[in-house]
């Protein structure tokens, strides 16, 4: 697997690692969240990285205990630590907030969502050689949530695209590509229909491409890109997308490599980051100790990398790859019979072996 190396725009310039480790907020979340986040915390500890976790409630569990899905203590903790490992949150409980995830991303200006998606040896899918980086703009587009009813039976939802946010995410994608020796960036759009909004997004991407002549720049219309992703995914490298297309395409990409339980995610801002798996609360399997912890564990690798622990990040990824390649221990979503705890235990063992 190609490593996501430390990137200047992705590194943490916060407090130094003290005696008890770097302070970070831990949000177990809802549904399978506590199970997979527990796995990630165990794996980070096994890698030797010391983190002083400040555990906070959010989502349905917070609503039940505190009366709010986004309690003030959570926001205070995030403002202090500026880094979090987060489980999925049940958002429909968040009355007053359209989505708690969107609220957190906007409050902390986490403008870039990164989802590294690659094939795993030993995990059978229809595709091999997938090695994609999805870079999704996180703060605007239809997710700005500006909707109103014009008249009964007619509603309007406004798509906001700004040059500022489009330029910022394009710079992030190209910078990431350069630092990680990726070959190309493909901007994905529907500018043939949304000439002004997606046109602006493209204009900003094109302008940024001129400053990164070492990186090949391509454009593709979103519907054609989806078809190519399921016929020839290995032909893509870094994908640059607006918020809504990014949301949809990243789940599609997860499907190429074994499903939602496999793909990590990170939301980066200039002054902080939240790391989380791509999947949701998976209520159908919550509490059964069968959720696949790989996505959360790989998200924790992105977190330790962000803190500058490159060796530990590589160790975690290698351990996950080794366990999957061996093929004996895997959760039911991958056709296995193992529990979340058994997968976690196997990853910890593999880390210890490599230490
Ligand atoms: P939410 O409303 O929180 O998004 P959801 O069920 O609509 O929940 P996901 O939680 O993403 O969406 O789940 C979609 C499907 O993928 C479910 O069948 C779920 O069991 C499965 N799934 C999601 N995450 C995992 C995981 N970590 N391990 C195994 N299966 C998973």
GROMACS .gro file of C-alpha atoms and ligand atoms in nm:
model
  386
    1UNK     CA    1   0.000   0.000   0.000
    2UNK     CA    2   0.121   0.345  -0.080
    3UNK     CA    3   0.174   0.542   0.236
    4UNK     CA    4   0.005   0.875   0.298
    5UNK     CA    5   0.313   1.061   0.396
    6UNK     CA    6   0.321   1.359   0.620
    7UNK     CA    7   0.212   1.659   0.423
    8UNK     CA    8   0.299   2.016   0.517
    9UNK     CA    9  -0.065   2.114   0.491
   10UNK     CA   10  -0.167   1.810   0.691
   11UNK     CA   11   0.067   1.829   0.983
   12UNK     CA   12  -0.019   1.930   1.333
   13UNK     CA   13   0.138   2.248   1.464
   14UNK     CA   14  -0.022   2.225   1.803
   15UNK     CA   15   0.108   2.138   2.145
   16UNK     CA   16   0.414   1.923   2.183
   17UNK     CA   17   0.387   1.566   2.302
   18UNK     CA   18   0.414   1.597   2.680
   19UNK     CA   19   0.458   1.329   2.944
   20UNK     CA   20   0.100   1.206   2.902
   21UNK     CA   21   0.091   1.243   2.526
   22UNK     CA   22  -0.084   1.485   2.296
   23UNK     CA   23  -0.433   1.582   2.413
   24UNK     CA   24  -0.702   1.470   2.170
   25UNK     CA   25  -1.080   1.448   2.184
   26UNK     CA   26  -1.232   1.101   2.162
   27UNK     CA   27  -1.589   1.078   2.037
   28UNK     CA   28  -1.707   0.715   2.046
   29UNK     CA   29  -2.031   0.817   1.873
   30UNK     CA   30  -2.343   0.611   1.810
   31UNK     CA   31  -2.428   0.265   1.680
   32UNK     CA   32  -2.111   0.069   1.604
   33UNK     CA   33  -1.905   0.380   1.693
   34UNK     CA   34  -1.796   0.275   2.043
   35UNK     CA   35  -1.694  -0.070   1.914
   36UNK     CA   36  -1.479   0.048   1.622
   37UNK     CA   37  -1.340   0.353   1.803
   38UNK     CA   38  -1.247   0.128   2.096
   39UNK     CA   39  -1.056  -0.087   1.846
   40UNK     CA   40  -0.875   0.217   1.704
   41UNK     CA   41  -0.772   0.340   2.051
   42UNK     CA   42  -0.637  -0.006   2.139
   43UNK     CA   43  -0.435  -0.016   1.817
   44UNK     CA   44  -0.291   0.334   1.867
   45UNK     CA   45  -0.181   0.235   2.218
   46UNK     CA   46  -0.018  -0.081   2.078
   47UNK     CA   47   0.177   0.130   1.830
   48UNK     CA   48   0.335   0.314   2.123
   49UNK     CA   49   0.190   0.656   2.041
   50UNK     CA   50   0.082   0.829   2.360
   51UNK     CA   51  -0.238   1.027   2.344
   52UNK     CA   52  -0.423   1.185   2.633
   53UNK     CA   53  -0.782   1.117   2.532
   54UNK     CA   54  -1.060   1.349   2.642
   55UNK     CA   55  -1.372   1.138   2.587
   56UNK     CA   56  -1.682   1.333   2.487
   57UNK     CA   57  -2.037   1.249   2.397
   58UNK     CA   58  -2.199   1.358   2.071
   59UNK     CA   59  -2.500   1.256   1.865
   60UNK     CA   60  -2.778   1.034   1.997
   61UNK     CA   61  -2.582   0.926   2.304
   62UNK     CA   62  -2.523   1.293   2.395
   63UNK     CA   63  -2.886   1.385   2.336
   64UNK     CA   64  -2.995   1.109   2.571
   65UNK     CA   65  -2.750   1.201   2.847
   66UNK     CA   66  -2.723   1.581   2.817
   67UNK     CA   67  -3.026   1.693   2.616
   68UNK     CA   68  -2.810   1.815   2.327
   69UNK     CA   69  -2.652   1.626   2.036
   70UNK     CA   70  -2.361   1.872   2.040
   71UNK     CA   71  -2.299   1.947   2.409
   72UNK     CA   72  -2.092   2.256   2.501
   73UNK     CA   73  -1.834   2.026   2.668
   74UNK     CA   74  -1.765   1.866   2.330
   75UNK     CA   75  -1.708   2.201   2.161
   76UNK     CA   76  -1.487   2.318   2.450
   77UNK     CA   77  -1.280   2.002   2.423
   78UNK     CA   78  -1.242   2.035   2.045
   79UNK     CA   79  -1.140   2.399   2.080
   80UNK     CA   80  -0.873   2.294   2.329
   81UNK     CA   81  -0.733   1.988   2.155
   82UNK     CA   82  -0.806   2.074   1.788
   83UNK     CA   83  -0.778   1.707   1.704
   84UNK     CA   84  -1.031   1.427   1.738
   85UNK     CA   85  -1.095   1.063   1.664
   86UNK     CA   86  -1.464   1.031   1.603
   87UNK     CA   87  -1.716   0.754   1.560
   88UNK     CA   88  -2.026   0.787   1.341
   89UNK     CA   89  -2.310   0.999   1.478
   90UNK     CA   90  -2.680   0.951   1.437
   91UNK     CA   91  -2.770   1.280   1.276
   92UNK     CA   92  -3.146   1.263   1.252
   93UNK     CA   93  -3.163   1.326   1.626
   94UNK     CA   94  -2.989   1.660   1.576
   95UNK     CA   95  -3.286   1.886   1.557
   96UNK     CA   96  -3.161   2.239   1.517
   97UNK     CA   97  -2.860   2.108   1.325
   98UNK     CA   98  -2.913   1.964   0.982
   99UNK     CA   99  -2.623   1.730   1.050
  100UNK     CA  100  -2.391   1.720   1.349
  101UNK     CA  101  -2.103   1.617   1.124
  102UNK     CA  102  -2.162   1.913   0.895
  103UNK     CA  103  -2.194   2.138   1.199
  104UNK     CA  104  -1.859   2.025   1.340
  105UNK     CA  105  -1.685   2.060   1.004
  106UNK     CA  106  -1.819   2.411   0.959
  107UNK     CA  107  -1.755   2.523   1.317
  108UNK     CA  108  -1.391   2.414   1.300
  109UNK     CA  109  -1.351   2.504   0.934
  110UNK     CA  110  -1.235   2.155   0.841
  111UNK     CA  111  -1.242   2.234   0.474
  112UNK     CA  112  -1.078   1.924   0.327
  113UNK     CA  113  -1.208   1.571   0.349
  114UNK     CA  114  -0.957   1.304   0.253
  115UNK     CA  115  -1.045   0.940   0.183
  116UNK     CA  116  -0.760   0.717   0.075
  117UNK     CA  117  -0.914   0.411  -0.091
  118UNK     CA  118  -0.708   0.117  -0.209
  119UNK     CA  119  -0.743  -0.254  -0.279
  120UNK     CA  120  -0.635  -0.492  -0.004
  121UNK     CA  121  -0.457  -0.815  -0.080
  122UNK     CA  122  -0.671  -1.102   0.043
  123UNK     CA  123  -0.998  -0.907   0.016
  124UNK     CA  124  -1.181  -1.033  -0.289
  125UNK     CA  125  -1.367  -0.770  -0.487
  126UNK     CA  126  -1.421  -0.737  -0.860
  127UNK     CA  127  -1.134  -0.491  -0.877
  128UNK     CA  128  -0.764  -0.501  -0.816
  129UNK     CA  129  -0.507  -0.226  -0.818
  130UNK     CA  130  -0.741   0.043  -0.690
  131UNK     CA  131  -0.537   0.322  -0.533
  132UNK     CA  132  -0.742   0.639  -0.514
  133UNK     CA  133  -0.738   0.948  -0.301
  134UNK     CA  134  -1.073   1.123  -0.278
  135UNK     CA  135  -1.039   1.492  -0.188
  136UNK     CA  136  -1.377   1.645  -0.111
  137UNK     CA  137  -1.459   2.008  -0.038
  138UNK     CA  138  -1.624   2.007   0.302
  139UNK     CA  139  -1.782   2.344   0.372
  140UNK     CA  140  -2.018   2.453   0.098
  141UNK     CA  141  -2.213   2.335  -0.212
  142UNK     CA  142  -2.567   2.208  -0.140
  143UNK     CA  143  -2.438   2.121   0.208
  144UNK     CA  144  -2.458   2.490   0.296
  145UNK     CA  145  -2.812   2.380   0.383
  146UNK     CA  146  -2.979   2.692   0.247
  147UNK     CA  147  -3.327   2.567   0.163
  148UNK     CA  148  -3.670   2.716   0.177
  149UNK     CA  149  -4.021   2.653   0.064
  150UNK     CA  150  -4.116   2.890  -0.215
  151UNK     CA  151  -4.479   2.787  -0.195
  152UNK     CA  152  -4.642   2.461  -0.080
  153UNK     CA  153  -4.516   2.190  -0.312
  154UNK     CA  154  -4.218   2.393  -0.430
  155UNK     CA  155  -3.886   2.409  -0.241
  156UNK     CA  156  -3.557   2.566  -0.329
  157UNK     CA  157  -3.213   2.446  -0.222
  158UNK     CA  158  -2.921   2.674  -0.297
  159UNK     CA  159  -2.583   2.551  -0.414
  160UNK     CA  160  -2.307   2.779  -0.294
  161UNK     CA  161  -1.967   2.760  -0.464
  162UNK     CA  162  -1.705   3.022  -0.389
  163UNK     CA  163  -1.371   3.091  -0.552
  164UNK     CA  164  -1.212   3.100  -0.207
  165UNK     CA  165  -1.322   2.751  -0.101
  166UNK     CA  166  -1.267   2.604  -0.448
  167UNK     CA  167  -0.914   2.742  -0.467
  168UNK     CA  168  -0.837   2.622  -0.114
  169UNK     CA  169  -0.948   2.264  -0.184
  170UNK     CA  170  -0.774   2.257  -0.522
  171UNK     CA  171  -0.450   2.370  -0.355
  172UNK     CA  172  -0.493   2.096  -0.094
  173UNK     CA  173  -0.539   1.828  -0.363
  174UNK     CA  174  -0.239   1.938  -0.568
  175UNK     CA  175  -0.019   1.986  -0.262
  176UNK     CA  176  -0.118   1.642  -0.137
  177UNK     CA  177  -0.046   1.493  -0.479
  178UNK     CA  178   0.297   1.653  -0.497
  179UNK     CA  179   0.407   1.559  -0.146
  180UNK     CA  180   0.287   1.201  -0.188
  181UNK     CA  181   0.429   1.158  -0.538
  182UNK     CA  182   0.091   1.099  -0.696
  183UNK     CA  183   0.066   1.131  -1.072
  184UNK     CA  184  -0.258   1.311  -1.146
  185UNK     CA  185  -0.548   1.513  -1.012
  186UNK     CA  186  -0.888   1.475  -1.179
  187UNK     CA  187  -1.146   1.746  -1.109
  188UNK     CA  188  -1.496   1.596  -1.122
  189UNK     CA  189  -1.784   1.824  -1.214
  190UNK     CA  190  -2.110   1.883  -1.398
  191UNK     CA  191  -2.012   2.216  -1.550
  192UNK     CA  192  -2.191   2.130  -1.874
  193UNK     CA  193  -2.517   2.184  -1.681
  194UNK     CA  194  -2.416   2.397  -1.382
  195UNK     CA  195  -2.210   2.633  -1.588
  196UNK     CA  196  -2.172   2.901  -1.324
  197UNK     CA  197  -2.121   2.703  -1.003
  198UNK     CA  198  -1.929   2.400  -1.129
  199UNK     CA  199  -1.774   2.629  -1.389
  200UNK     CA  200  -1.624   2.836  -1.108
  201UNK     CA  201  -1.499   2.524  -0.930
  202UNK     CA  202  -1.327   2.412  -1.250
  203UNK     CA  203  -1.182   2.755  -1.316
  204UNK     CA  204  -1.018   2.751  -0.973
  205UNK     CA  205  -0.887   2.395  -1.025
  206UNK     CA  206  -0.744   2.488  -1.367
  207UNK     CA  207  -0.573   2.793  -1.225
  208UNK     CA  208  -0.421   2.584  -0.945
  209UNK     CA  209  -0.306   2.321  -1.196
  210UNK     CA  210  -0.083   2.579  -1.364
  211UNK     CA  211   0.116   2.607  -1.039
  212UNK     CA  212   0.167   2.227  -1.024
  213UNK     CA  213   0.303   2.142  -1.366
  214UNK     CA  214   0.461   1.823  -1.227
  215UNK     CA  215   0.110   1.683  -1.162
  216UNK     CA  216  -0.108   1.582  -1.457
  217UNK     CA  217  -0.444   1.758  -1.448
  218UNK     CA  218  -0.765   1.608  -1.591
  219UNK     CA  219  -1.133   1.687  -1.579
  220UNK     CA  220  -1.427   1.451  -1.601
  221UNK     CA  221  -1.804   1.496  -1.585
  222UNK     CA  222  -1.937   1.327  -1.271
  223UNK     CA  223  -2.167   1.074  -1.441
  224UNK     CA  224  -1.893   0.962  -1.681
  225UNK     CA  225  -1.649   0.949  -1.391
  226UNK     CA  226  -1.882   0.714  -1.198
  227UNK     CA  227  -1.899   0.481  -1.495
  228UNK     CA  228  -1.522   0.484  -1.539
  229UNK     CA  229  -1.476   0.425  -1.167
  230UNK     CA  230  -1.666   0.097  -1.191
  231UNK     CA  231  -1.504  -0.012  -1.518
  232UNK     CA  232  -1.147   0.111  -1.483
  233UNK     CA  233  -1.088   0.242  -1.130
  234UNK     CA  234  -0.712   0.196  -1.154
  235UNK     CA  235  -0.703   0.473  -1.415
  236UNK     CA  236  -0.776   0.735  -1.147
  237UNK     CA  237  -0.535   0.876  -0.893
  238UNK     CA  238  -0.634   1.185  -0.689
  239UNK     CA  239  -0.998   1.289  -0.733
  240UNK     CA  240  -1.096   1.649  -0.659
  241UNK     CA  241  -1.466   1.703  -0.590
  242UNK     CA  242  -1.720   1.946  -0.457
  243UNK     CA  243  -1.902   1.846  -0.140
  244UNK     CA  244  -2.204   1.653  -0.274
  245UNK     CA  245  -2.028   1.471  -0.557
  246UNK     CA  246  -1.752   1.391  -0.307
  247UNK     CA  247  -1.998   1.237  -0.065
  248UNK     CA  248  -2.150   1.009  -0.327
  249UNK     CA  249  -1.830   0.918  -0.509
  250UNK     CA  250  -1.644   0.831  -0.190
  251UNK     CA  251  -1.903   0.567  -0.095
  252UNK     CA  252  -1.886   0.434  -0.450
  253UNK     CA  253  -1.509   0.410  -0.413
  254UNK     CA  254  -1.547   0.225  -0.081
  255UNK     CA  255  -1.755  -0.032  -0.268
  256UNK     CA  256  -1.462  -0.095  -0.502
  257UNK     CA  257  -1.236  -0.215  -0.223
  258UNK     CA  258  -1.458  -0.417   0.009
  259UNK     CA  259  -1.717  -0.180   0.147
  260UNK     CA  260  -1.771   0.091   0.404
  261UNK     CA  261  -1.589  -0.096   0.678
  262UNK     CA  262  -1.258  -0.059   0.494
  263UNK     CA  263  -1.212   0.309   0.415
  264UNK     CA  264  -1.065   0.567   0.652
  265UNK     CA  265  -1.133   0.937   0.645
  266UNK     CA  266  -0.998   1.265   0.775
  267UNK     CA  267  -1.126   1.621   0.782
  268UNK     CA  268  -0.847   1.877   0.780
  269UNK     CA  269  -0.851   2.247   0.852
  270UNK     CA  270  -0.570   2.496   0.888
  271UNK     CA  271  -0.564   2.453   1.263
  272UNK     CA  272  -0.706   2.112   1.342
  273UNK     CA  273  -0.844   1.784   1.216
  274UNK     CA  274  -1.109   1.523   1.288
  275UNK     CA  275  -1.045   1.162   1.190
  276UNK     CA  276  -1.337   0.930   1.122
  277UNK     CA  277  -1.432   0.622   0.923
  278UNK     CA  278  -1.647   0.676   0.616
  279UNK     CA  279  -1.928   0.453   0.736
  280UNK     CA  280  -2.236   0.546   0.937
  281UNK     CA  281  -2.374   0.409   1.263
  282UNK     CA  282  -2.470   0.072   1.106
  283UNK     CA  283  -2.764   0.021   1.344
  284UNK     CA  284  -2.831  -0.323   1.196
  285UNK     CA  285  -2.510  -0.464   1.344
  286UNK     CA  286  -2.450  -0.230   1.641
  287UNK     CA  287  -2.369  -0.392   1.975
  288UNK     CA  288  -2.299  -0.734   1.820
  289UNK     CA  289  -1.919  -0.713   1.815
  290UNK     CA  290  -1.914  -0.786   1.441
  291UNK     CA  291  -1.850  -0.438   1.295
  292UNK     CA  292  -1.541  -0.423   1.078
  293UNK     CA  293  -1.290  -0.205   1.269
  294UNK     CA  294  -1.051  -0.162   0.972
  295UNK     CA  295  -1.188   0.176   0.861
  296UNK     CA  296  -1.160   0.319   1.213
  297UNK     CA  297  -0.815   0.165   1.266
  298UNK     CA  298  -0.689   0.311   0.936
  299UNK     CA  299  -0.839   0.648   1.036
  300UNK     CA  300  -0.631   0.624   1.352
  301UNK     CA  301  -0.324   0.570   1.130
  302UNK     CA  302  -0.404   0.901   0.958
  303UNK     CA  303  -0.430   1.062   1.303
  304UNK     CA  304  -0.093   0.939   1.429
  305UNK     CA  305   0.062   1.039   1.097
  306UNK     CA  306  -0.082   1.389   1.141
  307UNK     CA  307   0.086   1.401   1.480
  308UNK     CA  308   0.416   1.323   1.310
  309UNK     CA  309   0.444   0.955   1.407
  310UNK     CA  310   0.514   0.827   1.058
  311UNK     CA  311   0.667   0.500   1.170
  312UNK     CA  312   0.369   0.414   1.390
  313UNK     CA  313   0.130   0.498   1.106
  314UNK     CA  314   0.316   0.263   0.873
  315UNK     CA  315   0.322  -0.006   1.141
  316UNK     CA  316  -0.056   0.016   1.185
  317UNK     CA  317  -0.122   0.000   0.809
  318UNK     CA  318   0.120  -0.287   0.758
  319UNK     CA  319  -0.041  -0.479   1.045
  320UNK     CA  320  -0.390  -0.433   0.895
  321UNK     CA  321  -0.263  -0.544   0.553
  322UNK     CA  322  -0.090  -0.849   0.703
  323UNK     CA  323  -0.403  -0.959   0.888
  324UNK     CA  324  -0.621  -0.918   0.579
  325UNK     CA  325  -0.369  -1.089   0.352
  326UNK     CA  326  -0.348  -1.390   0.587
  327UNK     CA  327  -0.724  -1.419   0.542
  328UNK     CA  328  -0.802  -1.613   0.860
  329UNK     CA  329  -0.943  -1.333   1.071
  330UNK     CA  330  -1.204  -1.108   0.920
  331UNK     CA  331  -1.550  -0.977   1.005
  332UNK     CA  332  -1.873  -1.100   0.837
  333UNK     CA  333  -1.892  -0.806   0.591
  334UNK     CA  334  -1.575  -0.953   0.435
  335UNK     CA  335  -1.717  -1.304   0.438
  336UNK     CA  336  -1.550  -1.405   0.765
  337UNK     CA  337  -1.676  -1.510   1.106
  338UNK     CA  338  -1.449  -1.312   1.333
  339UNK     CA  339  -1.557  -1.052   1.585
  340UNK     CA  340  -1.447  -0.689   1.602
  341UNK     CA  341  -1.234  -0.780   1.905
  342UNK     CA  342  -1.066  -1.069   1.724
  343UNK     CA  343  -0.968  -0.848   1.429
  344UNK     CA  344  -0.840  -0.583   1.669
  345UNK     CA  345  -0.643  -0.845   1.863
  346UNK     CA  346  -0.486  -0.977   1.542
  347UNK     CA  347  -0.382  -0.626   1.435
  348UNK     CA  348  -0.231  -0.559   1.779
  349UNK     CA  349  -0.037  -0.888   1.759
  350UNK     CA  350   0.092  -0.798   1.413
  351UNK     CA  351   0.208  -0.459   1.543
  352UNK     CA  352   0.386  -0.620   1.838
  353UNK     CA  353   0.556  -0.869   1.603
  354UNK     CA  354   0.690  -0.587   1.388
  355UNK     CA  355   0.810  -0.374   1.681
  356LIG     P1  356  -2.638   0.601   0.906
  356LIG     O1  357  -2.780   0.646   0.904
  356LIG     O2  358  -2.570   0.627   1.035
  356LIG     O3  359  -2.558   0.646   0.787
  356LIG     P2  360  -2.677   0.351   0.767
  356LIG     O4  361  -2.706   0.210   0.812
  356LIG     O5  362  -2.772   0.419   0.677
  356LIG     O6  363  -2.645   0.439   0.897
  356LIG     P3  364  -2.409   0.283   0.731
  356LIG     O7  365  -2.396   0.284   0.877
  356LIG     O8  366  -2.300   0.346   0.656
  356LIG     O9  367  -2.540   0.354   0.687
  356LIG    O10  368  -2.427   0.132   0.685
  356LIG     C1  369  -2.462   0.091   0.556
  356LIG     C2  370  -2.446  -0.061   0.552
  356LIG    O11  371  -2.305  -0.093   0.565
  356LIG     C3  372  -2.515  -0.134   0.667
  356LIG    O12  373  -2.570  -0.255   0.621
  356LIG     C4  374  -2.405  -0.160   0.766
  356LIG    O13  375  -2.425  -0.276   0.844
  356LIG     C5  376  -2.282  -0.175   0.678
  356LIG     N1  377  -2.164  -0.126   0.750
  356LIG     C6  378  -2.133   0.003   0.777
  356LIG     N2  379  -2.022   0.010   0.850
  356LIG     C7  380  -1.981  -0.115   0.869
  356LIG     C8  381  -1.869  -0.172   0.939
  356LIG     N3  382  -1.778  -0.098   1.003
  356LIG     N4  383  -1.859  -0.307   0.940
  356LIG     C9  384  -1.947  -0.385   0.877
  356LIG     N5  385  -2.054  -0.337   0.810
  356LIG    C10  386  -2.070  -0.203   0.806
   0.00000   0.00000   0.00000
